[in-house]
XYZ file of C-alpha atoms in Angstrom:
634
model
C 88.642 -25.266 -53.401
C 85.610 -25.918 -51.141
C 87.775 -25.945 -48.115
C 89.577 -23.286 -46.012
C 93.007 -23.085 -45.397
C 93.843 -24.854 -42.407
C 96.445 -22.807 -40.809
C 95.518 -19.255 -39.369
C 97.943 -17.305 -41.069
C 96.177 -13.863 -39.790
C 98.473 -14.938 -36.604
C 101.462 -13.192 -38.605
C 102.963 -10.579 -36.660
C 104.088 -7.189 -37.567
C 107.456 -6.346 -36.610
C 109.552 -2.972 -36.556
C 113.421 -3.099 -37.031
C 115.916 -0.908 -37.584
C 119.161 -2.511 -38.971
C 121.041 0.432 -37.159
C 120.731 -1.753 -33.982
C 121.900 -5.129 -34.647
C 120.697 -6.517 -31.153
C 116.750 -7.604 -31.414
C 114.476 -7.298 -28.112
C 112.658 -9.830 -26.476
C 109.623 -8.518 -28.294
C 110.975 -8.805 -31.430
C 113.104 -11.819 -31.137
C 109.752 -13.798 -29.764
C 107.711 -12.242 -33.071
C 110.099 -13.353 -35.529
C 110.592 -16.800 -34.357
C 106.493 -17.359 -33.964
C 106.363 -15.864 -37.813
C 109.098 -18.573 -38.809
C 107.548 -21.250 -36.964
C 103.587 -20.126 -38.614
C 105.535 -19.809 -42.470
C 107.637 -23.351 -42.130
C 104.581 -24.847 -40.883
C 102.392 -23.166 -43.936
C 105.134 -24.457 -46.744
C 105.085 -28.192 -45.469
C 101.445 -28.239 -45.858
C 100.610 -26.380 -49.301
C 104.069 -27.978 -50.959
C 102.487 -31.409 -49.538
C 99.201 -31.155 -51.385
C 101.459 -30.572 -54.673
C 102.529 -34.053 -53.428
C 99.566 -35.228 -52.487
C 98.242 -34.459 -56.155
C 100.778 -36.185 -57.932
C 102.709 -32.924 -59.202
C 105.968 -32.764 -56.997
C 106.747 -29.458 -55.845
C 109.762 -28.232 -53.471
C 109.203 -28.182 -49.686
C 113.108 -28.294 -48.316
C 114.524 -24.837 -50.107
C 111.575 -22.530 -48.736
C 111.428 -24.211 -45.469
C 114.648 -23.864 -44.935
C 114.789 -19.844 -46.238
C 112.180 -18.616 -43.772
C 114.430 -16.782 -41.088
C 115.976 -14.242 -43.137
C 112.828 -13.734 -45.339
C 110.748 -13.040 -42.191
C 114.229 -10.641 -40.808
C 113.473 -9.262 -44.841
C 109.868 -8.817 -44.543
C 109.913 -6.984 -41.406
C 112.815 -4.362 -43.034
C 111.460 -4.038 -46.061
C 107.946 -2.807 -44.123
C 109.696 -0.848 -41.265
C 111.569 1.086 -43.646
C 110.532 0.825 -47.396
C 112.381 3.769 -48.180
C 115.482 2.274 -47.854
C 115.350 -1.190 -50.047
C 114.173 -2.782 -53.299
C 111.472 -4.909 -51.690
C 111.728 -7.770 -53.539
C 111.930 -10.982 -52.308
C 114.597 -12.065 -55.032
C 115.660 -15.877 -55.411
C 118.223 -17.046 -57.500
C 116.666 -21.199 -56.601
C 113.949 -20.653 -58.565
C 112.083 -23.999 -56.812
C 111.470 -22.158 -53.846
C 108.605 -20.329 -55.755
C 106.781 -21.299 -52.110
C 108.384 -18.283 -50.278
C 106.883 -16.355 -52.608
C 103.273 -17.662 -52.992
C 103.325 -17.348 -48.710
C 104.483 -13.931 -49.057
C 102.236 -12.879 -51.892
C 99.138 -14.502 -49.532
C 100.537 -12.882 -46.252
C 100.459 -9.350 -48.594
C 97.030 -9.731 -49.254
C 97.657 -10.280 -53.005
C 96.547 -13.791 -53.098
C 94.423 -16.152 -51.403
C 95.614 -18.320 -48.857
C 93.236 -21.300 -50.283
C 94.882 -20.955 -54.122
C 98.072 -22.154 -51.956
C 96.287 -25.491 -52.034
C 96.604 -25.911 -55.716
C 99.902 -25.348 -55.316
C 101.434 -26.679 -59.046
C 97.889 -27.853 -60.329
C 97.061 -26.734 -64.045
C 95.303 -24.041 -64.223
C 96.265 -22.869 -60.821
C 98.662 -20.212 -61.315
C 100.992 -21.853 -58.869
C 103.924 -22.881 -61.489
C 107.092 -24.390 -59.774
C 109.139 -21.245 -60.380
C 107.757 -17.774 -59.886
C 106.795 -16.031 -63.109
C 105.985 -12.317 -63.158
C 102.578 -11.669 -64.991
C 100.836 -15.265 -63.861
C 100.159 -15.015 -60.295
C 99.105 -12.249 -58.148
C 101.746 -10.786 -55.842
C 104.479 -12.332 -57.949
C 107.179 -9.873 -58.781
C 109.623 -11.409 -60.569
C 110.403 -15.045 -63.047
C 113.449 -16.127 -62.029
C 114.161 -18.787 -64.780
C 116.673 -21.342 -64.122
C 119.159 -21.899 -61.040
C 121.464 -19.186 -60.336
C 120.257 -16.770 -63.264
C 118.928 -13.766 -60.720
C 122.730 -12.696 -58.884
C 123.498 -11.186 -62.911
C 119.999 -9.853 -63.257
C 119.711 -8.422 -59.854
C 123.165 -6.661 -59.927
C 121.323 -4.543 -62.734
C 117.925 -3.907 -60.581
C 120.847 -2.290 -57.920
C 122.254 -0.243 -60.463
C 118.929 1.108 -61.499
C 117.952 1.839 -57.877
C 121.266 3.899 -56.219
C 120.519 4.660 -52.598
C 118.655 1.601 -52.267
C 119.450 -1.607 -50.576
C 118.850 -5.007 -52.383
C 118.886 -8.320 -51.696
C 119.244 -11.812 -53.429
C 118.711 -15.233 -51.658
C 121.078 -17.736 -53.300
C 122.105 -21.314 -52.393
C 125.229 -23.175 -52.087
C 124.168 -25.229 -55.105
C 122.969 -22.064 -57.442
C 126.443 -20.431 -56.490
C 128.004 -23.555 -58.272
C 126.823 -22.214 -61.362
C 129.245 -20.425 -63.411
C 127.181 -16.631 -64.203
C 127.176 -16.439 -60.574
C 131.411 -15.921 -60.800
C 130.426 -13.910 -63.933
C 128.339 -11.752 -61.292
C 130.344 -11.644 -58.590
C 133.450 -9.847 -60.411
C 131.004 -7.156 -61.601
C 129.351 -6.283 -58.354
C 132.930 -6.176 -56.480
C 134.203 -3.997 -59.474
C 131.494 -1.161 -59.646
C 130.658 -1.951 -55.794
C 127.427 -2.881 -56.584
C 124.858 -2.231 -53.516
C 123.696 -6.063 -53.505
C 123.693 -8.403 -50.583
C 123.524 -11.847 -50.461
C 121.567 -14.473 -48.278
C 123.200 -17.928 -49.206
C 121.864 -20.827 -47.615
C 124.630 -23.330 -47.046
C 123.093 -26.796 -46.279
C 125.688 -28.933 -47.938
C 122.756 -30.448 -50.398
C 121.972 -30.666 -53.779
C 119.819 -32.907 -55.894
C 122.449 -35.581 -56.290
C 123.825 -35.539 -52.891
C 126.707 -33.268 -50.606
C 128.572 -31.220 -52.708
C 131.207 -31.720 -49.784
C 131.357 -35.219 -51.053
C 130.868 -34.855 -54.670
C 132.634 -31.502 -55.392
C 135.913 -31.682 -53.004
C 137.646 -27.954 -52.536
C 133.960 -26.174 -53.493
C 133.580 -23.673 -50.617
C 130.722 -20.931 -51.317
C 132.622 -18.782 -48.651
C 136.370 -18.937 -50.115
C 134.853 -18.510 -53.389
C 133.151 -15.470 -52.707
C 136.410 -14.328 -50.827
C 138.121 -14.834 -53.871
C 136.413 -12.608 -56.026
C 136.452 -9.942 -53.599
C 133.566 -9.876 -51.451
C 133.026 -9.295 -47.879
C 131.503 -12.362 -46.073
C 130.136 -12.996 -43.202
C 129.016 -16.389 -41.999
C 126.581 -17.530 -39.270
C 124.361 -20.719 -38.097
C 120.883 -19.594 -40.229
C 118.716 -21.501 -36.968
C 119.980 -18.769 -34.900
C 117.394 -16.006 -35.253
C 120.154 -13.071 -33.197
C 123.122 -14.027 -35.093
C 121.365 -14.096 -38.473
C 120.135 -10.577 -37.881
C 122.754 -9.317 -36.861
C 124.886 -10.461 -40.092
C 121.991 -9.016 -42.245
C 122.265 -5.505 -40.490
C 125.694 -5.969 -40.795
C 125.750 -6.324 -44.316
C 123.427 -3.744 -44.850
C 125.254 -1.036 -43.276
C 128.273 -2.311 -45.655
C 128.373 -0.286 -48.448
C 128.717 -2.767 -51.993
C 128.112 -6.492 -52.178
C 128.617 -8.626 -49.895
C 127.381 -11.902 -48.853
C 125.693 -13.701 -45.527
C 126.560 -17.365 -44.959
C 123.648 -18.903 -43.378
C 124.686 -22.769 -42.006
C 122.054 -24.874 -41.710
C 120.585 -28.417 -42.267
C 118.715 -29.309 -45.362
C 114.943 -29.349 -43.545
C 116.092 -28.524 -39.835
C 113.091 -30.085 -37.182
C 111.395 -32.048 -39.905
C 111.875 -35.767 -38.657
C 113.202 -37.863 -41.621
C 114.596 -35.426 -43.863
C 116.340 -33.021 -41.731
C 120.149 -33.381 -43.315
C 118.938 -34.902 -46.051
C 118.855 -34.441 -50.053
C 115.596 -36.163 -49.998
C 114.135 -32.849 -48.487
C 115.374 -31.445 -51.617
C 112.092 -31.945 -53.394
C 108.815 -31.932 -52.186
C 107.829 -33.543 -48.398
C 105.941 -36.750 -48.586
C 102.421 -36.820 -47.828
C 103.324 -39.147 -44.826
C 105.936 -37.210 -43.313
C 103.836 -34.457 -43.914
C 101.186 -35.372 -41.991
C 103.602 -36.304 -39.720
C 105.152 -33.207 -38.689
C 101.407 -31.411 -38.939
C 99.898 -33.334 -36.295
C 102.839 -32.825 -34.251
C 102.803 -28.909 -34.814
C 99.432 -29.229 -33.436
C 97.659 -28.942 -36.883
C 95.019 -31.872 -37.472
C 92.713 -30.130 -39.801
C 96.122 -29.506 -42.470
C 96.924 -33.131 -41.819
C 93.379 -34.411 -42.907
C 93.088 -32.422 -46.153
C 96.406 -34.026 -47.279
C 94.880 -37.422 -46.352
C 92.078 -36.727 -48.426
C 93.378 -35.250 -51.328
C 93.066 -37.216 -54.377
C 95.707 -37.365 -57.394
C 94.086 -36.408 -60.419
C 93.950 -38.769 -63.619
C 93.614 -38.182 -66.929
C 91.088 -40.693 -68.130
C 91.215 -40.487 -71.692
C 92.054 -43.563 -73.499
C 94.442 -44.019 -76.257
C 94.168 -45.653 -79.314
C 97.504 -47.234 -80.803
C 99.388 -47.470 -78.082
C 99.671 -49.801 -75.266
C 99.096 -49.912 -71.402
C 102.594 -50.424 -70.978
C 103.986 -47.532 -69.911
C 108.035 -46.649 -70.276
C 110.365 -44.206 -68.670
C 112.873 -43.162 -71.288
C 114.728 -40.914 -69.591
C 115.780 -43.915 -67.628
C 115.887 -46.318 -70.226
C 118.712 -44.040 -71.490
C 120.973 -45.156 -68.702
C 119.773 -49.004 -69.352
C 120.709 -49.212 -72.749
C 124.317 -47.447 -71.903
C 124.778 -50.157 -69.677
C 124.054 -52.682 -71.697
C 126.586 -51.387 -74.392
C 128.539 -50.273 -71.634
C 128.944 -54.294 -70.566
C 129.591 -55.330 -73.819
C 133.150 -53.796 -73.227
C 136.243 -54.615 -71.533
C 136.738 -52.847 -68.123
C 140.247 -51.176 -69.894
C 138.135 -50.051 -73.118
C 135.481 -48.000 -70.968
C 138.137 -46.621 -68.401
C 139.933 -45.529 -70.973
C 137.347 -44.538 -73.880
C 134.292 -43.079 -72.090
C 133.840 -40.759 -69.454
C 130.068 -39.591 -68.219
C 129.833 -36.430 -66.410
C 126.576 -35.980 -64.721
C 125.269 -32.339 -63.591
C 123.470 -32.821 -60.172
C 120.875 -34.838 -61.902
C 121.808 -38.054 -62.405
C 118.580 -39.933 -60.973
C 116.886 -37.735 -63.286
C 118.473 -38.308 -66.866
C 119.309 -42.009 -66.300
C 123.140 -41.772 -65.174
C 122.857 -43.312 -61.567
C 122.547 -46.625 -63.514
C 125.249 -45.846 -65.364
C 127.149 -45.214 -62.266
C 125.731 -48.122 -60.230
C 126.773 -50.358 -62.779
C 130.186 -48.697 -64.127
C 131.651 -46.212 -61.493
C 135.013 -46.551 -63.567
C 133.441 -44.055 -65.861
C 131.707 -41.810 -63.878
C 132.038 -37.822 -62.561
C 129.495 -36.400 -60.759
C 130.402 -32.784 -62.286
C 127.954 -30.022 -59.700
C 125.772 -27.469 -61.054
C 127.995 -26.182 -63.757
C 126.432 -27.411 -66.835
C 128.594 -25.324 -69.442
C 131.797 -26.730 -67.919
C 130.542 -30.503 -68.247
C 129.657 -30.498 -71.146
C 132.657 -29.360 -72.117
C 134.443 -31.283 -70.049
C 132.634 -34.318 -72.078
C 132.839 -32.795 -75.160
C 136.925 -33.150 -74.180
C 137.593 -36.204 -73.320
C 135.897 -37.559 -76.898
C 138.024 -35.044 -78.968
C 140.272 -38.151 -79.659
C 139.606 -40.737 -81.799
C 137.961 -43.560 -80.351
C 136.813 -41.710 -77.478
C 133.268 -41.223 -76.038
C 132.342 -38.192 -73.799
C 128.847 -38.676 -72.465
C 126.985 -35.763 -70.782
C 123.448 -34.890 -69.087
C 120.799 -32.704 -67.774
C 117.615 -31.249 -68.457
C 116.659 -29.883 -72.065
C 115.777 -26.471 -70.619
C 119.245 -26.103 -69.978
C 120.236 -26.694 -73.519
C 120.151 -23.213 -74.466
C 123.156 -22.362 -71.577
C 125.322 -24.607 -73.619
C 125.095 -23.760 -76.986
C 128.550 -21.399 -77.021
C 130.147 -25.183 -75.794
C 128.110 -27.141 -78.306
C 129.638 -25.034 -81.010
C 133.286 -25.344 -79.509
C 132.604 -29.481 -79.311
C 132.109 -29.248 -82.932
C 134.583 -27.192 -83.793
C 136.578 -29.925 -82.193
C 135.552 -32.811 -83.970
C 134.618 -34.405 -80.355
C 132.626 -37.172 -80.007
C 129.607 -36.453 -77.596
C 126.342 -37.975 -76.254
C 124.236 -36.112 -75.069
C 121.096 -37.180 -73.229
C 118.401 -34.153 -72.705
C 115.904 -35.208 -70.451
C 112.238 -33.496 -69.717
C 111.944 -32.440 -73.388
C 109.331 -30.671 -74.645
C 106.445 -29.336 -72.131
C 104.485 -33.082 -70.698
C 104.331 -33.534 -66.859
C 106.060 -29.902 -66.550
C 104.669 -28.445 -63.606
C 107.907 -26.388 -63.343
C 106.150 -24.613 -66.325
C 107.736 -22.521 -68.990
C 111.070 -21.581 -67.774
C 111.640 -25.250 -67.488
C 110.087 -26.057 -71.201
C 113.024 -28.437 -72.814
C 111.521 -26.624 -75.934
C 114.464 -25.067 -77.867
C 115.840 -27.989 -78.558
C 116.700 -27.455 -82.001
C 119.411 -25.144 -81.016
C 122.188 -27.616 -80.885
C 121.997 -28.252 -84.641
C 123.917 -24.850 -84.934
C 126.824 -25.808 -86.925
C 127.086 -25.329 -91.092
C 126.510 -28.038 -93.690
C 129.828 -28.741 -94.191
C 130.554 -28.869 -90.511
C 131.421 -32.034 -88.256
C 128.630 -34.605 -87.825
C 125.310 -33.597 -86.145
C 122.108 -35.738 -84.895
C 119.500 -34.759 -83.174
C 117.069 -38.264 -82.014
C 113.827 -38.290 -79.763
C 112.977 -41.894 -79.398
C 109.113 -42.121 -79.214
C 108.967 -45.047 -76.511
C 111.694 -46.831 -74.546
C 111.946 -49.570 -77.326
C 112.896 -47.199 -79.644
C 115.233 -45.391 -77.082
C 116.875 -48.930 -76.240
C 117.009 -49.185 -80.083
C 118.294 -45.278 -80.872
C 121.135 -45.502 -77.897
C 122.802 -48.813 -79.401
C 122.485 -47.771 -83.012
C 124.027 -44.285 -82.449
C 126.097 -45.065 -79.289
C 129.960 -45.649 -81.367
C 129.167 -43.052 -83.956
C 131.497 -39.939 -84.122
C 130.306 -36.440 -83.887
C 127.426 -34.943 -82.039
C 124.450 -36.791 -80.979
C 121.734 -35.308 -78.791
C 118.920 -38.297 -77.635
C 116.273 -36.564 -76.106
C 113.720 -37.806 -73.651
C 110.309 -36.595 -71.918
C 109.803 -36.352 -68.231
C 106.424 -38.181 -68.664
C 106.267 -42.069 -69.180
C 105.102 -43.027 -72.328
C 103.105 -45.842 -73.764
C 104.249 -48.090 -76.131
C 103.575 -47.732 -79.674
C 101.648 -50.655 -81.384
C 101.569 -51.497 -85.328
C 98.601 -51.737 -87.231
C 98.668 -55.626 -85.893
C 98.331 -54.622 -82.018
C 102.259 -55.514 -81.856
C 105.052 -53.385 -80.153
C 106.022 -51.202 -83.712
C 109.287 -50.695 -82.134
C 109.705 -54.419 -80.742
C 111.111 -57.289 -81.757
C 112.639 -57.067 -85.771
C 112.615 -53.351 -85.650
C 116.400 -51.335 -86.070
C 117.222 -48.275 -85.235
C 118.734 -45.998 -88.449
C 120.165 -42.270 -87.942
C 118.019 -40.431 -90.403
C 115.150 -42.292 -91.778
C 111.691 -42.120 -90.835
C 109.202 -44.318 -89.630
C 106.299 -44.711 -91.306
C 103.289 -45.702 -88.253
C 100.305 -45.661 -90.531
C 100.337 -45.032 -94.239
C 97.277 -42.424 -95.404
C 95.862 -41.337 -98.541
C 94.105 -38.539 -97.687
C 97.727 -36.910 -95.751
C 100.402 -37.520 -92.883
C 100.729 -36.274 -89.365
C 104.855 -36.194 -88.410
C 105.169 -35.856 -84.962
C 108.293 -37.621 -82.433
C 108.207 -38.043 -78.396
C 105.311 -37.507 -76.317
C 103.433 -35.967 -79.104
C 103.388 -39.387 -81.716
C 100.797 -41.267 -79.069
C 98.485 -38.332 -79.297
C 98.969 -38.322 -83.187
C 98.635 -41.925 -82.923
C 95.265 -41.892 -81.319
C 94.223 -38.796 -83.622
C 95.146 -40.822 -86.391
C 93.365 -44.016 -85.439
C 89.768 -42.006 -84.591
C 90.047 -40.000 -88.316
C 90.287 -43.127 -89.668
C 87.334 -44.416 -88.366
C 85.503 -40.924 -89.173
C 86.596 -41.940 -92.516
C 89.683 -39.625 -92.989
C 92.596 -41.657 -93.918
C 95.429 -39.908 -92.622
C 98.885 -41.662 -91.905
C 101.420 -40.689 -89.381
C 105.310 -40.783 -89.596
C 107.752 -40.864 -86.719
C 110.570 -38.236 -87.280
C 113.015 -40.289 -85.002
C 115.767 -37.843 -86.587
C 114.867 -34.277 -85.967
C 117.590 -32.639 -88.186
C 117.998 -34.889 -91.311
C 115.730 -34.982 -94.494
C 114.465 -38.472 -95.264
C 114.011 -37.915 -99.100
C 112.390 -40.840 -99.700
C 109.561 -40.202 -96.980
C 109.520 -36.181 -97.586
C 108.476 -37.177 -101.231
C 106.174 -39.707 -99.945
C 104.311 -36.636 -96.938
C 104.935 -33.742 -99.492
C 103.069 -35.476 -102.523
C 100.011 -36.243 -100.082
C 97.298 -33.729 -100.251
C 98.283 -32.356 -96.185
C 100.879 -32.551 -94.038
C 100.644 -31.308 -90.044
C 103.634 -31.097 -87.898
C 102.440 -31.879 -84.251
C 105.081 -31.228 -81.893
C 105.661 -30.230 -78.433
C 108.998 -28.186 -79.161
C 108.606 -23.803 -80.078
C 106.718 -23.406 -82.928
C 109.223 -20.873 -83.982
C 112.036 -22.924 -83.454
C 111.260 -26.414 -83.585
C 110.625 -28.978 -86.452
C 107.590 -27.574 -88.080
C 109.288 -24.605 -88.794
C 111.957 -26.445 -90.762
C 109.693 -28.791 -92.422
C 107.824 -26.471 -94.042
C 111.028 -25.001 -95.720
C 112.130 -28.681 -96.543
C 108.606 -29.163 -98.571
C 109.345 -26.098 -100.052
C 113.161 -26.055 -101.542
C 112.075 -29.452 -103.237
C 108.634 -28.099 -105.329
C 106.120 -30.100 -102.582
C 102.938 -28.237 -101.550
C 100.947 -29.833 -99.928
C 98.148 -28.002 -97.363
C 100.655 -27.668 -94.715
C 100.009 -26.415 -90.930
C 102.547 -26.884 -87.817
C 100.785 -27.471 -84.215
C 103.339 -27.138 -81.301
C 104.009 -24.857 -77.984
C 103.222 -21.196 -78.641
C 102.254 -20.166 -75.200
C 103.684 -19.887 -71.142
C 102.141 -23.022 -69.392
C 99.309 -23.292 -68.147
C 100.874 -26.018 -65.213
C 99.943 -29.150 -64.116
C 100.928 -32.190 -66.390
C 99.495 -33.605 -68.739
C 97.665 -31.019 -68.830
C 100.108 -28.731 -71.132
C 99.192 -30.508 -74.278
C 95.600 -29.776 -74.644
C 96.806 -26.119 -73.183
C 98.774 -25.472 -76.004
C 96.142 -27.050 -78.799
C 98.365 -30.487 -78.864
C 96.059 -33.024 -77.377
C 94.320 -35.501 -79.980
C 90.904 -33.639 -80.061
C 93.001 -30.347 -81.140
C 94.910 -32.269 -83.823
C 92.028 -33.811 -85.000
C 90.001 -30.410 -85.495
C 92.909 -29.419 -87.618
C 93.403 -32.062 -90.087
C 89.735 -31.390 -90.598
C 90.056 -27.896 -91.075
C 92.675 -28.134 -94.057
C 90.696 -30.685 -95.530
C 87.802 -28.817 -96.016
């Protein structure tokens, strides 16, 4: 971090109110708007470096947030007597608002902003209490802080707080669950809802007809109040009102997604993080040359290391999800998939593969919100008939919110896919409240109980494969995929392993390499590593083999016997290590008299950010694997 921060952000003003007068001065007015303009202007350019270094980031959410948390700041400072000065945020993407803050409170550096989402930075994309200076809460997931924070207002009576929500956290269903209980027990919260109409997917005006934030507040019992969130006078004056209004009640802030930013203002691209170009863009134009050259001249890091056993080729399977449901998808009649399948997506359908699916087949399709619970259950519905499919998506972090449904689909005897994208921890800047790492979870039911699969494909010809094979099966199947690309896996020949010849079976193993001195198991983003781990023992002279669990949940007798009479066996995976495969494994060996030297390697930490960067930060790279196998052998 040789260079300075580029903006002066010393030029941040103090300012005194009192929300007994709801009518700023000239003095005041003119401060808060040259503190909004100084913030937005910091947030495009440290969220554009995350950009500029390949790790994403969100620009649009904290941009767009500024006026009330500069109308907060100044309250919380004139009179910290009176509120819980916490800048809570129930969009946990706009960790940017906080890192500013933190800086502007002298907690953390104003160049660390720079390395904004880089490993090793501190800078996760969601705030987590504990990591990074100035930080004062984790918010987890979107729309999880309303709940939390109607507790921190019980704890603190005579004390004001505050919770800046969204129009797309509110569609989540705790936040109904949250409302009731702060309108019961009149709950001292107040709400600062930005209402820009976008989501990830697109308008929830559009997508989500009769959702209105407002009415549904109304409905539950609140007071709200509703302004234009640009207009720095009517904004406060809401705020003061709300705050002189004893319970909860909520503030309506319309605005555009990214207001003044040229290209994405209205837009659900400004969702994410600003492009380097349009960042530049709107620098220079804010008179700030020296921001707009370090984003020109920041390079994308690479990981260099070269892998042995798997190919250049590079695959998206999160994507190739939605390919290979199209392709089965077009092998029926128009009638059969109208009436037989129905794919509800949750906000992120470019994200877990479904905007194929509804590009090529909108007969099928529901975009469903940010209500994950309900969709899935909603899926989980439509396939309790024979004969029926329900198909269902989102993120595997959000697995564990839908585990109460999961059991209900099986109690059901419904038939439901289930594609769980960004499994496991690679390319997770988001860090560890966005780990897909749980994923075990949905293999909750008995052994008696309705059908069960759990699949993670390691490469997109196995995912083609794995989608077909398991696609008309009945019960519960949950394919899950990485964020990350991965490579290809190649044979012992240098040919695809998963290629041409090669079938897909629900519950047997793959056997990569055979070994005589032990096996590595590993699945997903973790069986290239193993792969290459494998490959270099070998030629150290340590003949270890490697299997591909391609089933997570089922014993493969024949290939247990086969690991568990070897003289070592090492579980490498990215899931908990208190939850995930290796933990099972082990008890597999064990019911069935194998003993083999036995050790499990997987997530055991927080993140450390960045992306690929969260395997060799949790011991799971191939130099780490490689150090154990030669530890148990001796």
């Amino acid at each position: 971090m040789s260079a300075a921060f580029p903006i002066d952000l010393s030029a941040y003003q103090k300012v005194t109110l009192d929300p007994a007068n709801k009518t700023l001065t000239d003095a005041q007015r003119s401060a808060l708007k040259a503190n909004i303009q100084l913030c937005r202007d910091a947030i495009v350019f440290f969220t554009a470096t995350g950009a500029a270094r390949g790790v994403g980031g969100h620009t649009g959410g904290p941009y767009d947030t500024v006026p009330e948390v500069m109308i907060l700041d100044a309250l919380f400072k004139s009179q910290a007597d009176k509120f819980v000065p916490i800048f809570f945020d129930e969009a946990g993407h706009r960790v940017g608002t906080q890192y500013l803050m933190a800086t502007l409170d002298g907690e953390l550096p104003a160049e660390q902003l720079m390395q904004y989402r880089a490993a090793g930075s501190k800078l996760p994309g969601h705030p987590e209490l504990g990591l990074t200076p100035g930080v004062k809460f984790s918010s987890g997931r979107l729309g999880h802080m309303w709940p939390y924070v109607n507790g921190v207002a019980l704890a603190n009576p005579g004390k004001t707080v505050f919770c800046l929500g969204s129009d797309g956290s509110q569609q989540e269903g705790n936040d109904a669950e949250a409302a009731r209980l702060a309108v019961a027990q009149q709950i001292n919260v107040k709400l600062i809802i930005d209402d820009n109409d976008v989501t990830i997917a697109g308008n929830p005006s559009q997508y989500l007809g009769g959702y209105s934030v407002k009415k549904t507040l109304q409905g539950h019992g609140l007071k709200v109040l509703e302004c234009d969130g640009e207009d720095i006078d009517a904004l406060y004056s809401c705020i003061c009102e709300a705050i002189s209004t004893p319970g909860p009640i909520a503030v309506i802030a319309k605005r555009p997604m990214c207001p003044g930013i040229v290209g994405l203002e209205g837009s659900n691209h400004g969702h994410d993080v600003i492009s380097v170009k349009a960042a530049v863009s709107y620098l220079e134009s804010k008179g700030h040359p020296a921001a707009a050259e370090i984003l020109k001249n920041t390079p994308a890091p690479t990981n260099d290391y070269q892998y042995i056993g798997a190919s250049s080729k590079m695959g998206s399977n999160r994507n190739v999800f939605g390919e290979a449901v199209v392709e089965v998808l077009g092998a029926m009649s128009e009638s059969d998939r109208k009436n037989n399948v129905l794919v509800v997506d949750s906000d992120l359908e470019g994200s877990c593969g479904l905007t194929q699916i509804r590009t090529a087949h909108p007969e099928v399709f529901i975009s469903g919100g940010i209500q994950e619970r309900g969709n899935l259950s909603a899926a989980a519905g439509f396939g309790m008939q024979k004969g029926k499919q329900g198909i269902f998506a989102t993120f595997s972090a959000f697995l564990e919110m839908c585990i109460s449904e999961i059991t209900m689909a099986r109690l059901n005897n419904s038939n439901l896919l289930c594609h769980f994208s960004h499994a496991g921890i690679d390319d997770m800047a988001d860090n560890t409240c966005h780990f897909g790492m749980n994923n075990m979870f949905a293999d909750n039911g008995l052994d008696d109980g309705y059908p069960t699969n759990i699949y993670f494909p390691a490469d997109a010809n196995q995912m083609r494969a794995c989608v077909k094979a398991v696609f008309h099966e009945p019960g519960l199947r949950f394919i899950f995929s990485t964020r990350s690309k991965v490579p290809m896996i190649l044979g012992a020949d240098g040919s695809d392993f998963f290629g041409e010849g090669y079938t897909f079976v629900s519950g047997k193993d793959d056997v990569v390499r055979e070994g005589k001195d032990g096996y590595i198991v590993a699945f997903g983003a973790a069986l290239y590593r193993a792969l290459d781990a494998v490959e270099r023992l070998k030629q150290e002279g340590i003949d270890i083999g490697l299997i591909n669990k391609g089933t997570l949940n089922v014993v493969d007798e024949e290939t247990l016997k086969k690991i568990g009479s070897s003289p070592m066996v090492v579980v490498v995976e990215d899931f908990n290590r208190r939850t995930g495969l290796g933990s099972r494994m082990g008890t597999w060996l064990l019911e069935r008299g194998l003993a083999p030297k036995y050790a499990s390697l997987a997530t055991h930490e927080e993140g450390g950010g960045g992306l690929w960067e969260q395997f060799p930060h949790q011991g799971l790279d191939p130099v780490s694997i490689m150090k154990k196998v030669k530890a148990l052998k001796g």
